[in-house]
Short mmCIF file of C-alpha atoms in Angstrom, two decimals:
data_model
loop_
_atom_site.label_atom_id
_atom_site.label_comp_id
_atom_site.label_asym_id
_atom_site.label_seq_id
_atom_site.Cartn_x
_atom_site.Cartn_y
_atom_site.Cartn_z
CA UNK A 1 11.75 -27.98 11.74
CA UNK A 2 9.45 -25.50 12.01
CA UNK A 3 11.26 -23.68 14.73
CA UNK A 4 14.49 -23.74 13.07
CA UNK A 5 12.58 -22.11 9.75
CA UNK A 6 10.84 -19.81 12.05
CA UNK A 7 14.15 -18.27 13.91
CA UNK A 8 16.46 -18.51 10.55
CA UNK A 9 13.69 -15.99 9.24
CA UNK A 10 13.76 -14.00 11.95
CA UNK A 11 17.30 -13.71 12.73
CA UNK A 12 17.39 -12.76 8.53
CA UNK A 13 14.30 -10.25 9.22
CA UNK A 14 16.86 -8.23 12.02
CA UNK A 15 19.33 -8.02 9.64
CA UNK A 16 16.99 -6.50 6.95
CA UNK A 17 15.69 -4.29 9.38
CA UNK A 18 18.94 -2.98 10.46
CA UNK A 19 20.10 -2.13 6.84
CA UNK A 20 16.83 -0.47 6.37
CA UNK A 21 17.43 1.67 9.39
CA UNK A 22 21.03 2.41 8.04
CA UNK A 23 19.66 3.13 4.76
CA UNK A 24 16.50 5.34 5.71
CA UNK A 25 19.09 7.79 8.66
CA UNK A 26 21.33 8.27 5.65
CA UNK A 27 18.77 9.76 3.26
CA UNK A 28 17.17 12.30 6.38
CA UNK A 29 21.35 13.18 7.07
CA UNK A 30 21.43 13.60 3.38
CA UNK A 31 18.76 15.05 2.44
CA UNK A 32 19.07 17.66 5.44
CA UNK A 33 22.87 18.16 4.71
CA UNK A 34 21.02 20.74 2.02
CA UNK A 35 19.64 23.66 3.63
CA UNK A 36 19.09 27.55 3.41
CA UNK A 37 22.63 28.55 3.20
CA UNK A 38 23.91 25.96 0.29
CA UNK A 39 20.73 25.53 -1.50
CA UNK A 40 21.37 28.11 -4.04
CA UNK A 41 24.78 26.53 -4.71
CA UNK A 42 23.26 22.85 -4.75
CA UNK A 43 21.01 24.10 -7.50
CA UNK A 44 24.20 25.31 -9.82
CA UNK A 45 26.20 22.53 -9.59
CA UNK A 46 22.91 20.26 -10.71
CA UNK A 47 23.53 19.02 -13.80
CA UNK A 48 19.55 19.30 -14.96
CA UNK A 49 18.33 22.15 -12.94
CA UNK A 50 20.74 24.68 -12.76
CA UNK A 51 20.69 27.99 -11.84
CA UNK A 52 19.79 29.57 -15.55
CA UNK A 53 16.83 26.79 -15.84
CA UNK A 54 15.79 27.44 -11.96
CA UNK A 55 15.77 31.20 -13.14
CA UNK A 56 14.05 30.56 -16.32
CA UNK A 57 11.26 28.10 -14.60
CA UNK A 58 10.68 30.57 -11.67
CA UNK A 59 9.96 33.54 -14.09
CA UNK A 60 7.57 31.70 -16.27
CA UNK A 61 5.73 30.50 -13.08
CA UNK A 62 5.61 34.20 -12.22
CA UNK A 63 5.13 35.24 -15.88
CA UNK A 64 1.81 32.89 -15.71
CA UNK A 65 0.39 33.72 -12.18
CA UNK A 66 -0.21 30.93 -10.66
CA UNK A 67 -2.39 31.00 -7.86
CA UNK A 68 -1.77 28.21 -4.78
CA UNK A 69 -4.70 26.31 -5.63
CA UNK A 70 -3.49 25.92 -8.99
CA UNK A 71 -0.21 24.70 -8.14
CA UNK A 72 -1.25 22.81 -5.21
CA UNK A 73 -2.92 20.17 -7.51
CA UNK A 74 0.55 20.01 -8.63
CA UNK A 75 1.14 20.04 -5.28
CA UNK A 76 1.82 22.17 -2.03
CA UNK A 77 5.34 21.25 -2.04
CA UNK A 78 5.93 20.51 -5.36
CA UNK A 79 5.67 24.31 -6.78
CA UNK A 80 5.88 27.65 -5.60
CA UNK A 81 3.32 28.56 -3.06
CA UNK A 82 2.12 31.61 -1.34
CA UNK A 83 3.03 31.41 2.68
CA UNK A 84 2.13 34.19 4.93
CA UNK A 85 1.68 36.69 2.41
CA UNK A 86 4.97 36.00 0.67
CA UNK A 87 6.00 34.01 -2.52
CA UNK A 88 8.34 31.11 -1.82
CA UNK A 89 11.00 31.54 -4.14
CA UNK A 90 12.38 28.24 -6.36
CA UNK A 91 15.31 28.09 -3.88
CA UNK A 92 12.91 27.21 -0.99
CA UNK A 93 10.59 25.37 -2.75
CA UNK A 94 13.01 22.66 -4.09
CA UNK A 95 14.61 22.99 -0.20
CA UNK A 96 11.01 21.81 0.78
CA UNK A 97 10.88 18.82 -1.93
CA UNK A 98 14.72 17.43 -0.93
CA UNK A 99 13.34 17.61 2.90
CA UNK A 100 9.92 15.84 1.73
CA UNK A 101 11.45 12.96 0.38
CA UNK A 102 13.07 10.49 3.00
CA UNK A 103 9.49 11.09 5.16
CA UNK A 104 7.75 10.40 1.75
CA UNK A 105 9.71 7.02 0.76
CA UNK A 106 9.48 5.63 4.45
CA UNK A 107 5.49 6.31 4.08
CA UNK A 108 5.27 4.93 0.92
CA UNK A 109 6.95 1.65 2.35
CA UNK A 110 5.17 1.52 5.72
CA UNK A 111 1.64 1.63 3.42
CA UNK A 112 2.83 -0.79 0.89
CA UNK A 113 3.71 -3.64 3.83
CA UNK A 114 0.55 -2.16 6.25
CA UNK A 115 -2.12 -2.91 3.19
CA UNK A 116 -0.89 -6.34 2.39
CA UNK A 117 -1.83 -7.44 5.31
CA UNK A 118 -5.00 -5.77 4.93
CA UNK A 119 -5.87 -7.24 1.79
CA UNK A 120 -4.70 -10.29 3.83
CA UNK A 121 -7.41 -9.78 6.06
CA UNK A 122 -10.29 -9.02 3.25
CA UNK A 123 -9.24 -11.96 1.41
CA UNK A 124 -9.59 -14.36 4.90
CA UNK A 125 -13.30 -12.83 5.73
CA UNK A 126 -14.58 -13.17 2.49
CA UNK A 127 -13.27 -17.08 2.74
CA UNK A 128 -15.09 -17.47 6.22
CA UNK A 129 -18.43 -15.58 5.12
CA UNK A 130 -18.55 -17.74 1.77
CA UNK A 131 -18.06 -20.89 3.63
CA UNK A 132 -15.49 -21.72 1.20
CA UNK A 133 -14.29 -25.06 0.92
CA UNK A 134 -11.03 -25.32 -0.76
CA UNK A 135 -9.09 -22.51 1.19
CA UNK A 136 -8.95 -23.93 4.95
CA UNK A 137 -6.02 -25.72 4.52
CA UNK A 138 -4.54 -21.68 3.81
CA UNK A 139 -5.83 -20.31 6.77
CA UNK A 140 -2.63 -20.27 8.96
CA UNK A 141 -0.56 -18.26 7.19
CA UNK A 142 -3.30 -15.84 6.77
CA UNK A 143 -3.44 -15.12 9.52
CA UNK A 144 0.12 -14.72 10.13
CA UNK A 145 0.07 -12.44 7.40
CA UNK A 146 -2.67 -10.36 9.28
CA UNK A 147 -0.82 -10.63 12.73
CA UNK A 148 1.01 -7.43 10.68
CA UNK A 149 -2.43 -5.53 10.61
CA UNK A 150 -1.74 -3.85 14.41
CA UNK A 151 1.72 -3.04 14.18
CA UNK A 152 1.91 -1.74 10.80
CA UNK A 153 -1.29 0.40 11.13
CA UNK A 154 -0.05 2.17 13.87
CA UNK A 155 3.32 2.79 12.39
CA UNK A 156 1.23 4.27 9.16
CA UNK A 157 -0.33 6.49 11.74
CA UNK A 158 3.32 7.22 13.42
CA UNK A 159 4.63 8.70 10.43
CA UNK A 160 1.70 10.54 9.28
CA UNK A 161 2.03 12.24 12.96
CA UNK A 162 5.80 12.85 12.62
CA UNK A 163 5.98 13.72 9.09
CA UNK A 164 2.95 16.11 9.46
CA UNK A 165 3.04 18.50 6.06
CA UNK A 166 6.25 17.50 4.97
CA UNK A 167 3.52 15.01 3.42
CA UNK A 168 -0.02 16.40 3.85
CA UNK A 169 -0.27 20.04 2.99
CA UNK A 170 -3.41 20.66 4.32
CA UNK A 171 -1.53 19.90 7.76
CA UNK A 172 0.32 23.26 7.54
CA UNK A 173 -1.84 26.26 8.80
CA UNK A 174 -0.15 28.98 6.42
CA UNK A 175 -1.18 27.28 3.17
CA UNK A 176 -4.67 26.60 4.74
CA UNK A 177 -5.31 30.21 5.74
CA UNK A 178 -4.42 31.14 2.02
CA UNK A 179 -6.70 28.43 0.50
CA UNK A 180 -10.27 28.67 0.10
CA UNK A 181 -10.41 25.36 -1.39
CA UNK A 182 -8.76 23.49 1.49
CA UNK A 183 -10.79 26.01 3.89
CA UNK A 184 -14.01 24.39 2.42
CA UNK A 185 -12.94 20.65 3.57
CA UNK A 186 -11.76 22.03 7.42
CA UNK A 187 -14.52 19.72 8.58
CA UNK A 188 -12.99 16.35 7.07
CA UNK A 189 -9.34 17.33 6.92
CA UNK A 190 -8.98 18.38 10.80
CA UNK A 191 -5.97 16.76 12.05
CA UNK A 192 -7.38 15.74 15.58
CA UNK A 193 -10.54 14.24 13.50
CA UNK A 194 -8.22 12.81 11.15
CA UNK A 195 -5.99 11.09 13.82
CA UNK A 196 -9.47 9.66 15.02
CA UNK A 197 -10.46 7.99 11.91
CA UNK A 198 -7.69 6.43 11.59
CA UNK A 199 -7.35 4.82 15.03
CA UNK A 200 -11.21 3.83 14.69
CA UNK A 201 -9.85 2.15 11.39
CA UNK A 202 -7.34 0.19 13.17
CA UNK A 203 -8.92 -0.59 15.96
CA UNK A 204 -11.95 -2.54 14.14
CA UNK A 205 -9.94 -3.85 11.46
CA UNK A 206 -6.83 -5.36 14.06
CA UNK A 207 -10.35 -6.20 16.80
CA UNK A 208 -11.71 -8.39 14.06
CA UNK A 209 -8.79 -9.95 13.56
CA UNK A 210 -8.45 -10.98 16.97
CA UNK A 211 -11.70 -12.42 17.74
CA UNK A 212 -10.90 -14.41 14.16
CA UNK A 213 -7.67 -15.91 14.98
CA UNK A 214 -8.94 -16.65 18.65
CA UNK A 215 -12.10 -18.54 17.09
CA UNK A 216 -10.40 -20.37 14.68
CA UNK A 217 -7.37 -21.77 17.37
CA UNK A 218 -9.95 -22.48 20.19
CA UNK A 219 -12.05 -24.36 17.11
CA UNK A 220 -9.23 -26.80 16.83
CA UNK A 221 -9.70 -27.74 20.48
CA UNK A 222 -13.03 -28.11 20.22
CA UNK A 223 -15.25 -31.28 20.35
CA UNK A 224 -15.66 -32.68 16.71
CA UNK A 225 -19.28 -32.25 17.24
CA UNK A 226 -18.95 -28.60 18.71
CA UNK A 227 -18.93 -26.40 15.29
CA UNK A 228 -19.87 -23.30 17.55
CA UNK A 229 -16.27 -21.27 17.40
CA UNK A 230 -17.06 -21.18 13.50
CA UNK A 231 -20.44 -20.03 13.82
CA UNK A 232 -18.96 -17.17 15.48
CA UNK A 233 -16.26 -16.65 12.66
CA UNK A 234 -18.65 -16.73 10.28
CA UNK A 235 -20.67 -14.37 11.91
CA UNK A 236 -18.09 -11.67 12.73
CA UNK A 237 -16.65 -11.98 9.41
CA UNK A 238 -19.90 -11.24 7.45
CA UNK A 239 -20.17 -8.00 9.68
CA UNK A 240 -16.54 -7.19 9.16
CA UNK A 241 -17.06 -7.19 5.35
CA UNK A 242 -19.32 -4.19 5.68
CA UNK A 243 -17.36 -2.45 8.36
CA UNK A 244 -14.22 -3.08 6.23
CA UNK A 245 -16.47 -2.01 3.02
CA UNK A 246 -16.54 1.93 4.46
CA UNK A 247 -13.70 2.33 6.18
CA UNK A 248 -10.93 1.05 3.35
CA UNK A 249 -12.73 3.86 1.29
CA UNK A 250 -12.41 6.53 4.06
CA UNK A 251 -8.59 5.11 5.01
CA UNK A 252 -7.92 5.50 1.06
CA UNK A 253 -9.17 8.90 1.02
CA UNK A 254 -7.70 10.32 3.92
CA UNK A 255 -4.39 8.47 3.85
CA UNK A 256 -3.74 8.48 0.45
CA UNK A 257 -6.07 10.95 -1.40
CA UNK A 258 -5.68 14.15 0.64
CA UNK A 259 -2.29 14.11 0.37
CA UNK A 260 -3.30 16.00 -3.29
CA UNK A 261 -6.07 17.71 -1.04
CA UNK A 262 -7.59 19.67 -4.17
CA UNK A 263 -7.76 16.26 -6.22
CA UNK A 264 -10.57 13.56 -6.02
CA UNK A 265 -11.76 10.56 -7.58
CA UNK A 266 -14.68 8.95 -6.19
CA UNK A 267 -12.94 5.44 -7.73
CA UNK A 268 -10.23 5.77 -5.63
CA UNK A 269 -11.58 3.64 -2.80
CA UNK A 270 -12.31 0.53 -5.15
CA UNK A 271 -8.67 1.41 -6.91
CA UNK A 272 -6.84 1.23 -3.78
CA UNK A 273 -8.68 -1.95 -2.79
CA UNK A 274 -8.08 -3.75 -6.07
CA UNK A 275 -4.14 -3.20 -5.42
CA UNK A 276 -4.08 -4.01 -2.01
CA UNK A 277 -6.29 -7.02 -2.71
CA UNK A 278 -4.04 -8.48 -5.15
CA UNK A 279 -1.05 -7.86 -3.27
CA UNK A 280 -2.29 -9.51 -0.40
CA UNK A 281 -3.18 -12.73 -2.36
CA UNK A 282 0.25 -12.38 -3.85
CA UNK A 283 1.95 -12.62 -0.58
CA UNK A 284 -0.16 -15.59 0.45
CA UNK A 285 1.09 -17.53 -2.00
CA UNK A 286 4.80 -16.57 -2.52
CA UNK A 287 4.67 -17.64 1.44
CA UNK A 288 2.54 -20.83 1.00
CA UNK A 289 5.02 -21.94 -1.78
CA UNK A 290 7.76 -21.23 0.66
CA UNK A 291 6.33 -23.11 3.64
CA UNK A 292 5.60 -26.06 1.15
CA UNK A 293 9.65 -26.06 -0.26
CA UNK A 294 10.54 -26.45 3.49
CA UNK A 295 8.49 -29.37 3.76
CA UNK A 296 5.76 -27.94 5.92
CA UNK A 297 2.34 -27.55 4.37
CA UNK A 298 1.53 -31.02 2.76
CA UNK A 299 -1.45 -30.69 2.66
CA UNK A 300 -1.49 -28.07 0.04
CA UNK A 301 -1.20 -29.11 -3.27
CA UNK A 302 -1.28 -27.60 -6.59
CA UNK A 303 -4.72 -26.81 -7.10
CA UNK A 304 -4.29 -24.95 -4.54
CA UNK A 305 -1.58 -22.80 -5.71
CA UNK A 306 -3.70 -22.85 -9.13
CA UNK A 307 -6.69 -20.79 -7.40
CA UNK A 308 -4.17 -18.20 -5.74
CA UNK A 309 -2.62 -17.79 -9.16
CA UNK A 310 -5.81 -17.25 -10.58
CA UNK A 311 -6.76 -14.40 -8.40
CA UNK A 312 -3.78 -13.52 -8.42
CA UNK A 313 -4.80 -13.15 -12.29
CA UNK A 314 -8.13 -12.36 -12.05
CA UNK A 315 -7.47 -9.24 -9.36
CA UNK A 316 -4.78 -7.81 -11.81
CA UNK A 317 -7.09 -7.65 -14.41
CA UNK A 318 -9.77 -6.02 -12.19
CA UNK A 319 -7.05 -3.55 -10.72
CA UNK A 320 -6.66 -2.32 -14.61
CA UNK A 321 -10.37 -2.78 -15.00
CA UNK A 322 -10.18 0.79 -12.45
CA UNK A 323 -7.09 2.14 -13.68
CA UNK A 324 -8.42 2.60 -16.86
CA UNK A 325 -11.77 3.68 -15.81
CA UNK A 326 -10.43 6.74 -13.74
CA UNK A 327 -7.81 7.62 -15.82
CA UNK A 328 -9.97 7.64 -18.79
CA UNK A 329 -12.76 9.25 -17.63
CA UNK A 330 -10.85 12.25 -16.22
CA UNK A 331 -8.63 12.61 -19.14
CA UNK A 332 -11.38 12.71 -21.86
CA UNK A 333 -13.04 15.28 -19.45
CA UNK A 334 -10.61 17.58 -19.18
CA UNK A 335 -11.44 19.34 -16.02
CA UNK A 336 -8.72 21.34 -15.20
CA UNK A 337 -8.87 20.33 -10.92
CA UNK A 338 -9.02 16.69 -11.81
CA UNK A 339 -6.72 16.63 -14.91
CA UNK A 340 -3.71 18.04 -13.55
CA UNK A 341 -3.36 14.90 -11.27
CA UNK A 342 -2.44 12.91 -14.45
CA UNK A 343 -0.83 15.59 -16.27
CA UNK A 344 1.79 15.69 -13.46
CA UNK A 345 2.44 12.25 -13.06
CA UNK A 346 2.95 11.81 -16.94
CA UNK A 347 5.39 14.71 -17.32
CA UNK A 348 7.46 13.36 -14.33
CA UNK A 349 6.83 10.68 -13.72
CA UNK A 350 6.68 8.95 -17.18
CA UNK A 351 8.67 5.67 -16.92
CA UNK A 352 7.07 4.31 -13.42
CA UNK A 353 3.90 5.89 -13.83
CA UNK A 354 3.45 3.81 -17.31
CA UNK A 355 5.43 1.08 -16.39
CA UNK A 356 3.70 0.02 -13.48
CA UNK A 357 0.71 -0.34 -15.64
CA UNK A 358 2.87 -2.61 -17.60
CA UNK A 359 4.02 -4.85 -14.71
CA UNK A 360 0.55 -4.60 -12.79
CA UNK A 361 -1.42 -5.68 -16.24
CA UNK A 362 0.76 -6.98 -19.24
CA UNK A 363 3.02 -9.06 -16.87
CA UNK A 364 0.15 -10.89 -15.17
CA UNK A 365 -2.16 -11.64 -18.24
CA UNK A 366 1.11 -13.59 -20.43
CA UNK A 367 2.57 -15.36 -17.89
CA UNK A 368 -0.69 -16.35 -15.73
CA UNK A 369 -3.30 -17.11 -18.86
CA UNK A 370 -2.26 -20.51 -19.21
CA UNK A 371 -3.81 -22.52 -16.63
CA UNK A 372 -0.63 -25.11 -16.64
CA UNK A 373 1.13 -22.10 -15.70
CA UNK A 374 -0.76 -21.33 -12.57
CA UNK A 375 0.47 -24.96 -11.12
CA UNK A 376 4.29 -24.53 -10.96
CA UNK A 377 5.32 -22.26 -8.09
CA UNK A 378 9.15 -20.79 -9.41
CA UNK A 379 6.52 -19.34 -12.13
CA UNK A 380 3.92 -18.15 -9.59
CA UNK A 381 7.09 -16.76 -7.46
CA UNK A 382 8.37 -14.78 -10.68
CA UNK A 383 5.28 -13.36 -11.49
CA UNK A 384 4.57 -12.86 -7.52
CA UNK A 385 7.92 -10.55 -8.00
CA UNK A 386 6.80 -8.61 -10.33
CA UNK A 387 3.27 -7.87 -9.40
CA UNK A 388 4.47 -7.01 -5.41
CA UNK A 389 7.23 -4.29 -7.67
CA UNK A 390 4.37 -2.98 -9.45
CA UNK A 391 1.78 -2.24 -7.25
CA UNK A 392 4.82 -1.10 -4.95
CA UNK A 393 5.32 1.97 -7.61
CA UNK A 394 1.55 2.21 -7.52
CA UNK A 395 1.74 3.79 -3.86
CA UNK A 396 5.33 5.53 -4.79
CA UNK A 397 3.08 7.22 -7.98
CA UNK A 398 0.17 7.91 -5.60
CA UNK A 399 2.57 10.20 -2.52
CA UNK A 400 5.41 11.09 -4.44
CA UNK A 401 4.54 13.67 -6.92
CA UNK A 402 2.50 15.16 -4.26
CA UNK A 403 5.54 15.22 -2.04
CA UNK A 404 8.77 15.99 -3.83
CA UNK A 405 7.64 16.48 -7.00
CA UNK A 406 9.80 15.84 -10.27
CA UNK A 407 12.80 15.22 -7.70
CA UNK A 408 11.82 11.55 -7.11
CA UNK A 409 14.39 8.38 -7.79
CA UNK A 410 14.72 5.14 -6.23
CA UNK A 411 18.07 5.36 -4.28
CA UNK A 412 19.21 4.64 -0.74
CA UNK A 413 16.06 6.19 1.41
CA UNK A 414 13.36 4.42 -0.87
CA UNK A 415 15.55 0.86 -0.56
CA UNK A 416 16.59 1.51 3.03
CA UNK A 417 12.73 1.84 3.68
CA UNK A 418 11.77 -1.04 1.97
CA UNK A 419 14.26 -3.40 3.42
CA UNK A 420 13.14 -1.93 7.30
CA UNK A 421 9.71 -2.48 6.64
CA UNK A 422 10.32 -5.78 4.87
CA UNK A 423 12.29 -7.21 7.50
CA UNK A 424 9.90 -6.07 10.06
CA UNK A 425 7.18 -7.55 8.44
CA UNK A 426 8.55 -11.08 8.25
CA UNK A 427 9.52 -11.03 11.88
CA UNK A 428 5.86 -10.23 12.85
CA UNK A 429 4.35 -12.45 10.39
CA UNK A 430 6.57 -15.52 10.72
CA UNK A 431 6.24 -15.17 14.05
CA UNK A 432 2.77 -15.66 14.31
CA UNK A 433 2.91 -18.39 12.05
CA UNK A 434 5.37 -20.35 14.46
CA UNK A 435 2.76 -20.05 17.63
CA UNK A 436 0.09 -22.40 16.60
CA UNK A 437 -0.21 -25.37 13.96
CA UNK A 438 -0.21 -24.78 10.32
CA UNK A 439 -3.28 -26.58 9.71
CA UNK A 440 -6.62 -25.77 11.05
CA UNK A 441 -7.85 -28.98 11.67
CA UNK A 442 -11.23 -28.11 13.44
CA UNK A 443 -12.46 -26.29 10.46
CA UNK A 444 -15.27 -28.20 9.68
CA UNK A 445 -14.35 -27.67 5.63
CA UNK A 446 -10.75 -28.72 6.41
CA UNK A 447 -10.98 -32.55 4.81
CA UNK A 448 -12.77 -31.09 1.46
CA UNK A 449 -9.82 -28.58 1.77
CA UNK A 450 -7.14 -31.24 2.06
CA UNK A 451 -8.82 -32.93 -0.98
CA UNK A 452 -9.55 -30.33 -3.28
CA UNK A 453 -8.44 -30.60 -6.76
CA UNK A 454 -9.21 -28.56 -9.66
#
């Protein structure tokens, strides 16, 4: 049964991943079918930015002076910046925000599927280094989930590489050369040393995983009396926790942050973390409640779903816990380099910048404050939904406005991208989940597991 599961998934994954691919080559043909000889007649026949309010905008700009560092918190590509001595004109600069935007909703979707599994993977160490009793029984299909770490890592890295400054400014030499500010952080944001980070990031956080799953199957084969294999998970996983402690902060600030290079927060680590943490434990139990409808997974019971709910709670509230906390603290400050970050994404980006804070927060706290609730899994799944959608427009409010500016929507590149990476990330993780047992029975908490109820 579980085979049959296992390929009906996959052969569904394919088929997801296909009309992603469709999806994401029609928005780069589309968004490259505007160029340098039609972009001035694109721009008239646009029903909110014609050429009178293009005009108007680009004379005001001028009017006003704006330097590139000023706009560039606004961001590199999303106003007019000086290049090699010259001014880009409006013409260009909206050229450079339609091009931004298919590489900008593909990277958006790659992160959003790459740090579930990497919550995933926080959420499984802390289990092992706590000793904790009632979430063995869970263990399998986190680690299928993390089986996605590797892959989807890498791909992050792939499109950063490909997409170059069509996402991160600082990548482009010309608007370097003419800004001091970006001049000053050479040392960190140095592509070569960038690329390095991030493979030294993978390569710990996918080695840990490794060693983890490897423990934890060769521990089921192991003499009942021979407890040895998860010594050695407990051991690695405490000293992943710190490893994992620095470099989620470092990955947040160089994949995410620095694509606003003048911007900072030093939350941002712990803000990031709280979303991919949630998501994560989100995932674990949307699939858990899926295994268990197929039959498979008996030996989870409600209790069990009850505790995922409840982080699943408990996490939401911390994530707005840090929302608040930056966003506050910046706004009632009112320095203009830090500011400007919020001030963008509230003029453009009203409806999902606010509503995500209504789907990551309100959402969670009415339908998960009832503990009753927390036991029936279509009301888990619904909320699951709406928290995956919400921290989903957390990354799109993170890249986008940095990227393409006040031209975002959600059409065919951002849905092709999230049904490629969607499909692709149930093929990896349900096939992981189909090459071992879905209980670890030589976890020596596995029978308090089994019996835990809450």
């Amino acid at each position: 049964m579980e085979y049959k599961i296992s390929n009906r998934l996959r052969t569904g994954a394919i088929i997801l991943m296909i009309l992603g691919l469709l999806g994401v080559g029609y928005g780069f043909m589309d968004s490259h079918s505007v160029n340098e000889d039609n972009i001035t007649e694109f721009l008239a026949n646009e029903g909110h930015h014609d050429g009178a309010h293009a005009t108007e905008a680009h004379g005001s700009e001028a009017e006003h002076g704006e330097t590139l560092s000023e706009v560039e918190a606004d961001h590199g590509h999303g106003a007019e910046a000086e290049v090699e001595g010259h001014e880009l004109s409006h013409e260009e600069h909206v050229l450079h925000q339609i091009h931004n935007r298919p590489y900008a909703a593909l990277y958006v979707a790659a992160f959003f599927f790459f740090m579930i599994a990497l919550g995933v993977l926080a959420f499984y160490a802390i289990q092992y280094a706590a000793q904790a009793g009632w979430s063995p029984v869970l263990f399998r299909v986190m680690e299928g989930i993390t089986a996605y770490v590797l892959p989807g890592g890498l791909i992050v890295l792939a499109i950063i590489l490909v997409a170059d400054s069509h996402i991160f400014i600082w990548m482009d030499e010309n608007v370097v050369a003419h800004d001091a500010l970006i001049q000053n952080k050479s040392s960190w944001l140095d592509k070569t040393w960038f690329l390095i980070r991030g493979l030294i990031f993978v390569g710990g956080w996918s080695a840990y995983r490794h060693f983890s799953r490897k423990f934890s199957v060769a521990q089921d084969l192991a003499d009942v009396n021979d407890k040895s294999y998860f010594k050695k998970n407990f051991r690695i996983s405490a000293a992943f926790l710190v490893f994992y402690i620095y470099t989620e902060s470092m990955m947040s600030w160089d994949w995410i942050m620095s694509v606003d290079p003048h911007w900072f927060s030093t939350l941002f680590g712990w803000y990031v973390f709280a979303s991919m943490f949630v998501s994560g434990i989100t995932v674990i139990a949307l699939i858990t409640i899926y295994l268990k409808s197929k039959g498979l997974l008996t030996f989870v019971n409600n209790s069990h779903i009850h505790d995922l709910a409840k982080f699943m709670f408990g996490i939401s509230i911390f994530w707005t816990y840090l929302w608040f906390s930056q966003f506050m603290l910046i706004w009632y400050a009112n320095i203009p380099e830090e500011v400007t970050y919020y001030i963008t994404r509230i003029e453009d980006y009203n409806l999902p910048f606010f509503g995500m804070v209504a789907l990551n927060f309100l959402f969670p706290l009415l339908l998960l404050m009832n503990s009753d609730y927390k036991r029936i899994p279509w009301f888990v799944v619904m909320t699951g939904v709406v928290i995956l959608f919400g921290h989903y427009l957390d990354i799109f409010n993170m890249i986008m406005p940095a990227t393409v500016g006040d031209r975002w929507f959600i059409g065919i590149p951002e849905i092709g991208s999230i049904l490629f990476f969607a499909g692709l990330f149930i093929f990896i993780v349900f096939t992981s989940l189909g090459k071992h047992p879905l209980l670890a029975k030589g976890n020596p908490f596995v029978k308090e597991s089994e019996h835990f109820h809450y």
